[in-house]
Amino acid sequence: MTITWLIFETLGTIAFAFSGAVVGLSRRMDIFGITVLAVMTGVGGGMVRDVLCGITPPSVLRSPDGLFVSIITALIISFLYPVYRVSKENERYITFMYNISDTVGLAAFTVTGALTAFYQYPDSYRFLLPTMLGLITAVGGGMLRDMMARRMPVVLYMDVYAIASIAGGLVLCCLRHFTALELSVSSWIAFACVTLLRFCAIHFHWQLYHPHRKRRRQ
């Protein structure tokens, strides 16, 4: 893999491990539970991606840097949290940091998933496989985290979440096939696209269509 892939993989792992640790803290888990959630969030999506691509054993088990990064991130968060006074203002700050880390992880893993498809199958599957692998890598770890924390996966109800990943994957595919830009430059553009779309969705409260009947007032 190239240096671009490694940068985004490390960035996504740290960001998602942080979000997993925060969820573990919110569920009042012990340090082991927090670490498990951080690891599942940080490397879970990549493991699913590798299995689907026939990369066995998954890269995280052959080069466990991502595993160690997730564990270290969880331990740092676990030991810093008790000494950090959590007021209502600080709770908003933690929520803000969670949204940033979750967005960065979503964008970074969208890119690494699509890049994996390009490297493994360079002459085929122009759009479908890279986009789907980017989506699976980006949301797979979060789904494992949420199921282990006994809550509905955010990808199933959070507006413009998976859509942002799909958009970033399509942008990366279009830039690769229809422009002369280097793949590293295209990757950063796709990363920025996912990040911007997700932040706009949070700020402007963008929502997808909800096909539910309105309750009648009694």
Coordinates of C-alpha atoms in Angstrom, one line a residue:
M1 CA 0.0 0.0 0.0
T2 CA 1.1 3.6 -0.6
I3 CA 1.9 6.3 1.9
T4 CA -1.5 7.9 1.1
W5 CA -3.3 4.8 2.1
L6 CA -1.3 4.6 5.3
I7 CA -2.0 8.2 6.2
F8 CA -5.7 7.8 5.9
E9 CA -5.8 4.4 7.6
T10 CA -3.9 5.8 10.6
L11 CA -6.1 9.0 10.7
G12 CA -9.3 7.0 10.5
T13 CA -8.2 4.5 13.1
I14 CA -7.4 7.2 15.7
A15 CA -10.6 9.1 15.0
F16 CA -12.8 6.1 15.2
A17 CA -11.0 4.6 18.2
F18 CA -11.7 7.9 20.0
S19 CA -15.4 7.8 19.1
G20 CA -15.6 4.2 20.3
A21 CA -14.0 5.1 23.6
V22 CA -16.4 8.0 24.1
V23 CA -19.4 5.6 23.5
G24 CA -17.9 3.2 26.1
L25 CA -17.6 6.0 28.6
S26 CA -21.2 7.1 27.9
R27 CA -22.3 3.5 28.7
R28 CA -20.3 3.5 31.9
M29 CA -18.1 0.6 30.8
D30 CA -14.9 -0.4 32.5
I31 CA -11.5 0.0 30.9
F32 CA -11.7 -3.3 29.1
G33 CA -15.1 -2.6 27.6
I34 CA -14.0 0.9 26.5
T35 CA -10.9 -0.6 24.9
V36 CA -13.0 -3.3 23.1
L37 CA -15.3 -0.7 21.7
A38 CA -12.4 1.5 20.6
V39 CA -10.7 -1.5 18.8
M40 CA -13.9 -2.6 17.2
T41 CA -14.6 0.9 15.9
G42 CA -11.0 1.5 14.8
V43 CA -10.3 -1.7 12.9
G44 CA -13.6 -3.5 12.5
G45 CA -14.6 -1.9 9.2
G46 CA -11.1 -2.6 7.8
M47 CA -11.3 -6.3 8.8
V48 CA -14.7 -6.7 7.1
R49 CA -13.3 -5.0 4.0
D50 CA -10.3 -7.2 3.8
V51 CA -12.4 -10.4 4.2
L52 CA -14.7 -9.3 1.4
C53 CA -11.6 -8.6 -0.8
G54 CA -10.1 -12.0 -0.1
I55 CA -7.2 -10.5 1.9
T56 CA -6.7 -13.1 4.6
P57 CA -5.7 -12.9 7.3
P58 CA -6.9 -9.2 7.5
S59 CA -4.1 -6.6 7.3
V60 CA -4.6 -5.6 11.0
L61 CA -3.7 -9.1 12.1
R62 CA -0.6 -9.2 9.9
S63 CA 0.6 -5.7 10.8
P64 CA -1.1 -4.9 14.1
D65 CA -0.3 -1.1 14.1
G66 CA -4.0 -0.2 13.9
L67 CA -4.7 -2.5 16.8
F68 CA -2.0 -0.9 19.0
V69 CA -3.1 2.6 18.0
S70 CA -6.7 1.8 19.0
I71 CA -5.7 0.3 22.4
I72 CA -3.4 3.3 23.2
T73 CA -6.1 5.8 22.2
A74 CA -8.6 4.0 24.5
L75 CA -6.2 3.9 27.4
I76 CA -5.4 7.6 27.1
I77 CA -9.1 8.5 27.0
S78 CA -9.9 6.2 29.9
F79 CA -7.2 7.7 32.2
L80 CA -7.8 11.3 31.2
Y81 CA -11.6 11.2 31.6
P82 CA -11.7 10.9 35.5
V83 CA -9.4 14.0 36.0
Y84 CA -11.4 16.1 33.5
R85 CA -14.3 17.8 35.1
V86 CA -17.4 17.2 33.0
S87 CA -19.7 20.2 33.3
K88 CA -22.6 20.9 31.0
E89 CA -20.4 23.1 28.9
N90 CA -17.7 20.4 28.8
E91 CA -20.4 17.8 27.8
R92 CA -21.1 19.9 24.7
Y93 CA -17.4 20.1 24.0
I94 CA -17.1 16.3 24.2
T95 CA -20.1 15.9 21.9
F96 CA -18.4 18.3 19.5
M97 CA -15.2 16.3 19.6
Y98 CA -17.1 13.1 19.1
N99 CA -18.8 14.5 16.0
I100 CA -15.4 15.7 14.6
S101 CA -13.7 12.3 15.2
D102 CA -16.6 10.4 13.8
T103 CA -16.7 12.6 10.7
V104 CA -12.9 12.3 10.2
G105 CA -13.0 8.6 10.6
L106 CA -15.9 8.3 8.1
A107 CA -14.0 10.3 5.5
A108 CA -10.7 8.6 6.0
F109 CA -12.0 5.1 5.9
T110 CA -14.2 5.9 2.8
V111 CA -10.9 6.8 1.1
T112 CA -9.0 3.7 2.3
G113 CA -11.8 1.4 1.3
A114 CA -12.0 2.8 -2.2
L115 CA -8.2 2.7 -2.5
T116 CA -8.1 -0.9 -1.5
A117 CA -10.4 -1.7 -4.4
F118 CA -8.1 0.2 -6.8
Y119 CA -5.0 -1.6 -5.6
Q120 CA -6.6 -5.1 -5.6
Y121 CA -8.6 -4.8 -8.8
P122 CA -7.0 -2.0 -10.9
D123 CA -8.5 -2.9 -14.2
S124 CA -12.2 -3.6 -13.2
Y125 CA -15.1 -2.5 -11.1
R126 CA -14.8 1.2 -11.9
F127 CA -17.5 2.5 -9.5
L128 CA -19.5 -0.1 -7.7
L129 CA -16.7 -2.0 -5.8
P130 CA -14.7 1.0 -4.7
T131 CA -17.7 2.9 -3.5
M132 CA -19.2 -0.1 -1.7
L133 CA -15.8 -1.0 -0.1
G134 CA -15.4 2.6 1.0
L135 CA -18.9 2.5 2.6
I136 CA -18.3 -0.8 4.3
T137 CA -15.0 0.3 5.7
A138 CA -16.4 3.6 6.9
V139 CA -19.6 2.3 8.6
G140 CA -18.6 -1.3 9.5
G141 CA -16.7 -0.4 12.7
G142 CA -19.3 2.0 13.9
M143 CA -22.0 -0.6 13.4
L144 CA -20.1 -3.2 15.4
R145 CA -19.5 -0.5 18.1
D146 CA -23.2 0.4 18.4
M147 CA -24.4 -3.2 18.4
M148 CA -21.9 -4.1 21.2
A149 CA -23.1 -1.0 23.1
R150 CA -26.7 -2.1 22.6
R151 CA -27.9 0.8 20.7
M152 CA -29.3 1.3 17.1
P153 CA -26.4 1.8 14.7
V154 CA -26.1 5.5 13.8
V155 CA -25.9 4.6 10.1
L156 CA -29.5 3.5 10.2
Y157 CA -31.0 6.8 11.5
M158 CA -28.4 9.5 11.4
D159 CA -29.1 11.7 8.4
V160 CA -26.6 12.2 5.7
Y161 CA -24.1 9.7 7.2
A162 CA -23.7 6.8 4.8
I163 CA -24.8 9.1 2.0
A164 CA -21.7 11.2 2.7
S165 CA -19.5 8.2 2.4
I166 CA -21.2 7.1 -0.9
A167 CA -20.7 10.6 -2.3
G168 CA -17.0 10.6 -1.4
G169 CA -16.5 7.2 -3.0
L170 CA -18.2 8.3 -6.2
V171 CA -16.1 11.5 -6.2
L172 CA -12.9 9.6 -5.9
C173 CA -13.9 7.2 -8.7
C174 CA -14.8 10.0 -11.0
L175 CA -11.6 11.9 -10.3
R176 CA -9.5 8.7 -10.9
H177 CA -11.2 7.7 -14.2
F178 CA -12.1 11.1 -15.7
T179 CA -9.2 13.4 -14.7
A180 CA -5.4 13.4 -14.8
L181 CA -5.0 14.1 -11.1
E182 CA -2.7 12.0 -9.1
L183 CA -4.5 9.4 -6.9
S184 CA -3.1 11.1 -3.7
V185 CA -4.6 14.4 -4.7
S186 CA -7.9 12.8 -5.6
S187 CA -8.0 11.1 -2.3
W188 CA -7.6 14.3 -0.4
I189 CA -10.4 15.9 -2.5
A190 CA -12.7 12.9 -1.7
F191 CA -11.8 13.2 2.0
A192 CA -12.7 16.9 2.0
C193 CA -15.9 16.1 0.2
V194 CA -17.1 13.6 2.8
T195 CA -16.0 15.9 5.7
L196 CA -17.7 19.0 4.3
L197 CA -20.9 17.2 3.5
R198 CA -21.1 15.6 7.0
F199 CA -20.3 18.9 8.8
C200 CA -23.0 20.7 6.7
A201 CA -25.5 18.0 7.5
I202 CA -24.8 18.5 11.2
H203 CA -24.8 22.3 11.1
F204 CA -27.8 22.7 8.9
H205 CA -29.7 19.7 10.3
W206 CA -30.1 18.1 6.9
Q207 CA -32.4 15.1 6.9
L208 CA -33.4 12.4 4.6
Y209 CA -37.0 11.5 3.9
H210 CA -38.7 9.7 6.8
P211 CA -41.7 7.6 5.5
H212 CA -43.7 7.7 8.7
R213 CA -47.2 8.9 9.3
K214 CA -47.7 11.9 11.5
R215 CA -49.5 11.2 14.8
R216 CA -52.9 12.7 15.1
R217 CA -53.5 14.9 18.1
Q218 CA -56.0 13.5 20.5

